[in-house]
Short mmCIF file of C-alpha atoms in Angstrom, two decimals:
data_model
loop_
_atom_site.label_atom_id
_atom_site.label_comp_id
_atom_site.label_asym_id
_atom_site.label_seq_id
_atom_site.Cartn_x
_atom_site.Cartn_y
_atom_site.Cartn_z
CA MET A 1 42.79 61.18 54.96
CA ALA A 2 43.10 59.93 58.51
CA THR A 3 45.24 57.00 57.49
CA GLY A 4 47.05 58.72 54.68
CA GLU A 5 46.68 55.58 52.54
CA PRO A 6 45.32 55.49 48.98
CA TYR A 7 41.78 54.19 48.53
CA HIS A 8 40.38 52.29 45.53
CA ALA A 9 36.81 50.98 44.91
CA CYS A 10 35.56 49.12 41.82
CA ALA A 11 32.05 49.30 40.34
CA ARG A 12 30.65 51.12 43.31
CA PRO A 13 26.92 51.81 42.85
CA PHE A 14 25.63 55.33 42.97
CA ALA A 15 22.01 56.49 43.02
CA TYR A 16 21.02 60.02 42.07
CA THR A 17 19.03 61.44 44.94
CA GLY A 18 15.90 63.12 43.65
CA HIS A 19 16.35 61.59 40.17
CA PRO A 20 15.23 57.97 40.38
CA GLU A 21 14.59 57.93 36.62
CA ARG A 22 18.37 57.97 36.07
CA GLY A 23 18.66 54.64 37.83
CA VAL A 24 21.82 53.31 39.45
CA SER A 25 25.22 53.96 37.92
CA TYR A 26 28.52 52.24 38.71
CA TRP A 27 31.89 53.92 39.24
CA ASP A 28 35.47 52.99 39.86
CA TRP A 29 36.85 55.22 42.64
CA SER A 30 40.48 56.15 43.25
CA MET A 31 41.66 58.52 46.01
CA GLU A 32 45.37 59.36 46.21
CA PRO A 33 46.66 61.49 49.16
CA VAL A 34 49.15 64.32 48.51
CA LYS A 35 51.55 64.81 51.49
CA ASP A 36 53.86 67.61 52.52
CA GLY A 37 57.48 67.29 53.56
CA GLU A 38 56.54 66.10 56.99
CA GLY A 39 54.27 63.37 55.67
CA ARG A 40 51.04 65.06 56.51
CA VAL A 41 48.18 64.84 54.02
CA LYS A 42 47.72 68.17 52.42
CA MET A 43 45.05 67.20 49.83
CA VAL A 44 43.39 64.22 48.15
CA VAL A 45 43.22 63.61 44.40
CA LEU A 46 39.89 61.95 43.58
CA SER A 47 39.38 60.25 40.24
CA LEU A 48 36.12 58.65 39.09
CA HIS A 49 35.57 56.36 36.12
CA ASP A 50 32.03 55.47 34.95
CA VAL A 51 31.86 51.69 34.40
CA THR A 52 28.06 51.43 34.31
CA ALA A 53 28.01 50.00 30.76
CA GLN A 54 30.57 47.30 31.55
CA VAL A 55 28.83 46.34 34.78
CA ARG A 56 25.44 46.11 33.13
CA ALA A 57 26.94 44.07 30.28
CA ARG A 58 28.48 41.64 32.79
CA MET A 59 25.18 41.44 34.63
CA GLU A 60 23.35 40.63 31.39
CA VAL A 61 25.91 37.98 30.55
CA TYR A 62 25.53 36.51 34.00
CA ALA A 63 21.74 36.55 33.71
CA SER A 64 21.98 34.99 30.27
CA GLU A 65 24.31 32.31 31.61
CA GLU A 66 21.90 31.66 34.45
CA ARG A 67 19.01 31.33 32.01
CA TYR A 68 21.09 29.07 29.79
CA ARG A 69 22.13 26.93 32.76
CA SER A 70 18.53 26.71 33.95
CA LEU A 71 17.38 25.68 30.49
CA PHE A 72 20.38 23.38 30.12
CA ASN A 73 19.51 21.56 33.33
CA SER A 74 15.72 21.44 32.91
CA MET A 75 15.36 20.49 29.24
CA THR A 76 14.04 16.97 28.58
CA GLU A 77 16.19 16.50 25.48
CA GLY A 78 19.70 15.23 25.86
CA PHE A 79 22.33 17.89 25.16
CA ALA A 80 26.06 17.55 24.69
CA LEU A 81 28.79 19.94 23.59
CA HIS A 82 31.83 18.46 21.83
CA GLU A 83 35.01 19.43 20.04
CA ILE A 84 36.51 17.57 17.10
CA VAL A 85 39.79 15.68 17.63
CA THR A 86 42.06 15.46 14.57
CA ASP A 87 45.21 13.54 13.74
CA GLU A 88 48.54 15.07 12.66
CA SER A 89 47.23 15.57 9.11
CA GLY A 90 44.16 17.41 10.35
CA LYS A 91 41.77 14.55 9.63
CA PRO A 92 38.91 14.18 12.17
CA VAL A 93 39.36 10.91 14.05
CA ASP A 94 37.37 11.40 17.26
CA TYR A 95 35.49 13.98 19.32
CA ARG A 96 35.69 15.04 22.97
CA PHE A 97 32.81 15.63 25.37
CA LEU A 98 32.96 19.17 26.80
CA ASP A 99 29.66 19.29 28.65
CA VAL A 100 26.44 17.31 29.00
CA ASN A 101 23.13 18.02 30.69
CA PRO A 102 21.16 15.84 33.15
CA ALA A 103 18.85 14.62 30.38
CA PHE A 104 21.94 13.25 28.58
CA GLU A 105 22.72 11.17 31.66
CA LYS A 106 19.15 9.92 31.89
CA LEU A 107 18.82 9.01 28.20
CA THR A 108 22.24 7.37 27.76
CA GLY A 109 22.93 5.96 31.22
CA LEU A 110 26.34 7.70 31.16
CA GLN A 111 27.25 10.00 34.06
CA ARG A 112 28.66 13.48 33.48
CA GLU A 113 31.88 12.81 35.38
CA GLU A 114 32.42 9.69 33.25
CA VAL A 115 32.34 11.52 29.91
CA VAL A 116 33.33 15.20 30.23
CA GLY A 117 36.93 15.68 29.07
CA LYS A 118 37.04 12.25 27.43
CA THR A 119 36.77 11.28 23.78
CA MET A 120 34.04 9.25 22.20
CA TYR A 121 36.25 6.16 21.80
CA GLU A 122 37.36 6.42 25.42
CA VAL A 123 33.74 6.46 26.59
CA LEU A 124 32.34 4.08 23.96
CA PRO A 125 35.14 1.80 22.67
CA GLY A 126 34.36 0.17 19.35
CA ASN A 127 31.64 2.70 18.49
CA ASP A 128 30.65 3.09 14.83
CA PRO A 129 33.17 5.45 13.08
CA SER A 130 30.33 6.95 11.05
CA TRP A 131 29.44 9.07 14.09
CA VAL A 132 32.77 10.91 13.69
CA ASP A 133 32.13 11.38 9.96
CA ILE A 134 28.67 12.86 10.57
CA TYR A 135 29.65 15.21 13.39
CA SER A 136 32.92 16.36 11.79
CA THR A 137 30.94 17.53 8.76
CA VAL A 138 28.81 19.68 11.07
CA ALA A 139 31.79 21.08 13.01
CA LEU A 140 33.94 21.82 9.97
CA THR A 141 31.29 23.13 7.55
CA GLY A 142 28.80 24.74 9.94
CA GLU A 143 26.01 22.74 8.34
CA ARG A 144 23.07 21.95 10.63
CA ILE A 145 21.67 18.43 10.23
CA GLN A 146 18.88 16.33 11.69
CA PHE A 147 18.84 12.55 11.43
CA GLU A 148 17.82 9.29 13.07
CA LYS A 149 20.43 6.65 13.86
CA TYR A 150 20.83 3.46 15.85
CA SER A 151 23.63 3.42 18.42
CA GLU A 152 24.95 -0.09 18.93
CA ALA A 153 27.01 1.02 21.92
CA LEU A 154 23.92 2.41 23.67
CA ASP A 155 21.46 -0.04 22.10
CA ARG A 156 19.09 2.82 21.37
CA TYR A 157 17.53 4.57 18.39
CA LEU A 158 18.16 8.32 18.60
CA GLU A 159 16.67 11.29 16.79
CA ILE A 160 19.45 13.89 16.68
CA SER A 161 19.80 17.54 15.74
CA ALA A 162 23.41 18.74 15.46
CA TYR A 163 24.75 22.26 14.83
CA CYS A 164 28.02 24.17 15.04
CA PRO A 165 28.08 26.87 17.80
CA GLU A 166 31.70 27.80 17.02
CA PRO A 167 34.48 26.50 14.75
CA ASN A 168 35.68 22.95 15.36
CA ARG A 169 32.87 22.32 17.83
CA PHE A 170 29.39 20.89 17.58
CA ALA A 171 26.41 20.53 19.86
CA SER A 172 23.94 17.67 19.69
CA ILE A 173 20.37 17.64 20.96
CA PHE A 174 18.68 14.25 20.91
CA ILE A 175 15.74 12.19 22.11
CA ASP A 176 15.36 8.44 22.56
CA ILE A 177 12.99 7.02 19.89
CA THR A 178 13.65 3.35 20.63
CA LYS A 179 10.07 2.68 21.75
CA ARG A 180 8.69 4.45 18.69
CA ARG A 181 10.95 2.46 16.41
CA LYS A 182 9.90 -0.80 18.09
CA VAL A 183 6.24 0.14 17.64
CA GLU A 184 6.89 1.06 14.00
CA LYS A 185 8.73 -2.23 13.50
CA GLU A 186 5.87 -4.15 15.09
CA LEU A 187 3.33 -2.28 12.97
CA LEU A 188 5.41 -3.05 9.87
CA ARG A 189 5.50 -6.73 10.84
CA HIS A 190 1.73 -6.79 11.31
CA ARG A 191 1.29 -4.93 8.02
CA LYS A 192 3.38 -7.51 6.19
CA GLN A 193 1.42 -10.32 7.84
CA LEU A 194 -1.83 -8.61 6.82
CA GLU A 195 -0.57 -8.15 3.26
CA GLU A 196 0.44 -11.81 3.10
CA LEU A 197 -2.95 -12.81 4.50
CA VAL A 198 -4.74 -10.58 1.99
CA MET A 199 -2.64 -11.98 -0.85
CA ALA A 200 -3.35 -15.55 0.25
CA ARG A 201 -7.04 -14.76 0.66
CA THR A 202 -7.09 -13.03 -2.72
CA ALA A 203 -5.45 -16.05 -4.36
CA GLU A 204 -7.99 -18.31 -2.66
CA LEU A 205 -10.87 -16.11 -3.83
CA GLU A 206 -9.44 -16.01 -7.35
CA GLU A 207 -9.23 -19.80 -7.34
CA ARG A 208 -12.80 -20.03 -6.09
CA ASN A 209 -13.94 -17.54 -8.70
CA LYS A 210 -12.16 -19.58 -11.33
CA LYS A 211 -13.95 -22.73 -10.18
CA LEU A 212 -17.24 -20.83 -9.96
CA ARG A 213 -16.81 -19.53 -13.51
CA ALA A 214 -16.05 -23.08 -14.65
CA GLU A 215 -19.16 -24.35 -12.85
CA ILE A 216 -21.29 -21.60 -14.37
CA LEU A 217 -19.90 -22.41 -17.81
CA GLU A 218 -20.55 -26.11 -17.22
CA ARG A 219 -24.10 -25.35 -16.10
CA ARG A 220 -24.67 -23.22 -19.17
CA LYS A 221 -23.39 -26.03 -21.33
CA ALA A 222 -25.66 -28.46 -19.47
CA GLU A 223 -28.62 -26.10 -19.91
CA ASP A 224 -27.83 -25.72 -23.62
CA GLU A 225 -27.54 -29.49 -23.92
CA LYS A 226 -30.81 -29.90 -22.02
CA LYS A 227 -32.54 -27.43 -24.33
CA LYS A 228 -31.08 -29.24 -27.32
CA ILE A 229 -32.30 -32.62 -26.03
CA GLU A 230 -35.70 -31.14 -25.19
CA ALA A 231 -35.91 -29.72 -28.71
CA GLN A 232 -34.93 -33.10 -30.16
CA LEU A 233 -37.49 -34.83 -27.93
CA LEU A 234 -40.18 -32.38 -29.00
CA GLN A 235 -39.22 -32.94 -32.62
CA ALA A 236 -39.31 -36.70 -32.05
CA GLN A 237 -42.73 -36.40 -30.46
CA LYS A 238 -43.91 -34.38 -33.41
CA MET A 239 -42.48 -36.93 -35.81
CA GLU A 240 -44.06 -39.76 -33.82
CA ALA A 241 -47.45 -38.03 -33.93
CA LEU A 242 -46.99 -37.38 -37.62
CA GLY A 243 -46.04 -41.02 -38.12
CA ARG A 244 -49.17 -42.23 -36.33
CA PHE A 245 -51.25 -39.84 -38.39
CA ALA A 246 -49.59 -40.95 -41.61
CA GLY A 247 -49.94 -44.62 -40.60
CA GLY A 248 -53.66 -44.16 -40.03
CA ILE A 249 -54.08 -42.55 -43.43
CA ALA A 250 -51.96 -45.26 -45.05
CA HIS A 251 -54.09 -48.04 -43.55
CA ASP A 252 -57.24 -46.33 -44.74
CA LEU A 253 -55.77 -45.89 -48.23
CA ASN A 254 -54.53 -49.47 -48.23
CA ASN A 255 -58.01 -50.72 -47.40
CA VAL A 256 -59.38 -48.73 -50.32
CA LEU A 257 -56.54 -49.60 -52.73
CA TYR A 258 -56.46 -53.41 -52.45
CA PRO A 259 -59.98 -53.92 -53.82
CA VAL A 260 -59.09 -51.60 -56.68
CA ILE A 261 -55.97 -53.65 -57.53
CA ILE A 262 -57.78 -56.97 -57.26
CA ASN A 263 -60.73 -55.85 -59.34
CA THR A 264 -58.48 -54.21 -61.96
CA GLU A 265 -56.38 -57.40 -62.28
CA MET A 266 -59.56 -59.45 -62.71
CA LEU A 267 -60.89 -57.05 -65.40
CA LEU A 268 -57.53 -57.19 -67.23
CA GLU A 269 -57.81 -60.97 -67.42
CA ASP A 270 -61.27 -60.68 -68.99
CA THR A 271 -60.36 -57.89 -71.46
CA GLU A 272 -58.71 -58.30 -74.84
CA PRO A 273 -55.16 -57.03 -74.86
CA ASP A 274 -55.46 -54.82 -77.93
CA THR A 275 -58.52 -52.95 -76.82
CA SER A 276 -58.62 -49.45 -75.41
CA HIS A 277 -60.25 -50.75 -72.26
CA HIS A 278 -57.31 -53.07 -71.69
CA GLU A 279 -54.83 -50.18 -71.93
CA LEU A 280 -56.88 -48.07 -69.56
CA LEU A 281 -57.07 -50.93 -67.07
CA ARG A 282 -53.31 -51.52 -67.38
CA GLN A 283 -52.57 -47.84 -66.62
CA THR A 284 -54.97 -47.94 -63.71
CA LEU A 285 -53.24 -51.05 -62.33
CA PHE A 286 -49.84 -49.39 -62.80
CA ALA A 287 -51.01 -46.33 -60.90
CA ALA A 288 -52.49 -48.54 -58.19
CA HIS A 289 -49.17 -50.38 -57.80
CA ARG A 290 -47.37 -47.04 -57.47
CA GLN A 291 -49.82 -45.97 -54.82
CA ARG A 292 -49.34 -49.27 -53.07
CA ASP A 293 -45.58 -48.67 -52.97
CA LEU A 294 -46.24 -45.17 -51.68
CA ILE A 295 -48.51 -46.54 -48.97
CA GLN A 296 -45.78 -49.03 -47.97
CA LYS A 297 -43.35 -46.14 -47.58
CA ILE A 298 -45.84 -44.29 -45.40
CA LEU A 299 -46.35 -47.40 -43.29
CA SER A 300 -42.59 -47.84 -42.98
CA PHE A 301 -42.31 -44.19 -41.84
CA SER A 302 -45.03 -44.72 -39.24
CA ARG A 303 -43.21 -47.75 -37.83
CA LEU A 304 -39.90 -45.89 -37.24
CA SER A 305 -38.86 -45.65 -33.54
CA GLY A 306 -38.18 -42.34 -31.90
CA GLU A 307 -34.46 -43.11 -31.64
CA ASN A 308 -34.16 -43.46 -35.43
CA PHE A 309 -36.20 -40.41 -36.36
CA SER A 310 -34.58 -38.12 -38.86
CA PRO A 311 -36.02 -35.23 -40.87
CA ILE A 312 -37.55 -36.27 -44.26
CA ARG A 313 -39.63 -34.51 -46.83
CA VAL A 314 -43.15 -35.94 -46.57
CA SER A 315 -44.78 -33.46 -48.91
CA PRO A 316 -44.10 -35.60 -52.02
CA LEU A 317 -45.83 -38.57 -50.33
CA PHE A 318 -48.90 -36.51 -49.56
CA GLU A 319 -48.94 -34.99 -53.02
CA GLU A 320 -48.89 -38.42 -54.67
CA THR A 321 -51.52 -39.71 -52.24
CA ILE A 322 -53.80 -36.75 -52.88
CA GLY A 323 -53.27 -37.15 -56.62
CA PHE A 324 -54.21 -40.81 -56.38
CA LEU A 325 -57.36 -40.03 -54.38
CA ARG A 326 -58.41 -37.43 -56.91
CA SER A 327 -57.98 -39.90 -59.78
#
């Protein structure tokens, strides 16, 4: 009132004395002086407008932005916000860096002032066009994707999560997995070497097993042949013993038979041919000759060598010999 000038105040805080539970409210003040004809202030028109809700909303936004900025700057993952660049026909051909965090700089080696406001091809000339294809799909469809990809321009393997915060834009959060990929590659190389070694060793063992089976089969054949030879030798020994036994009997029979033949021949010479005694002597001599032939066969059998032994039926020889002895 002293100056006679209007007064305006925006979002002026006001606390209710005696009612702390109501908190602090915010008001826009406006005081307009009303003057008389001589220019003196006669009254003041005061208007108040409660802007507490708007002020608190701005404060929350500011706090949220501060939290976002704090997270943005402290996160260990690289973060970048981009917008898609299209040609005259609306086809995505590039994308522009709008903001990056400190982790982006650390992981890529690119400084914020070098990339913000520039396109991908301006920052990384000759970069793989597939990056534009992947990110444009996210920005234009709103689809969230996660993938791993090698960047030739950065010479790094990256694990990336991309999403669309608003139309025609996309944000990417990524980590460097180059070391992990190298370890995986090295493990894969060692695995292949181990598989090759196992395969070679397996082939070697199979070859050895094959030779071992052949040796076992050969030994079995040799053992069978040995048993066969031993059986033949045993049979030969039996035949040799039988031959010696038969030879002894034959000699004994021969010693007995020769006097019989000689005496019978002498009696035949002294006996008349037409007599019954002559016929009996002739039959006796015939039988003696047969026995002599039989004894010769037995002697021949006893003289056979072991190498020429072969199975024969000796029972007829013994039967004839026994029949002769009984007569």
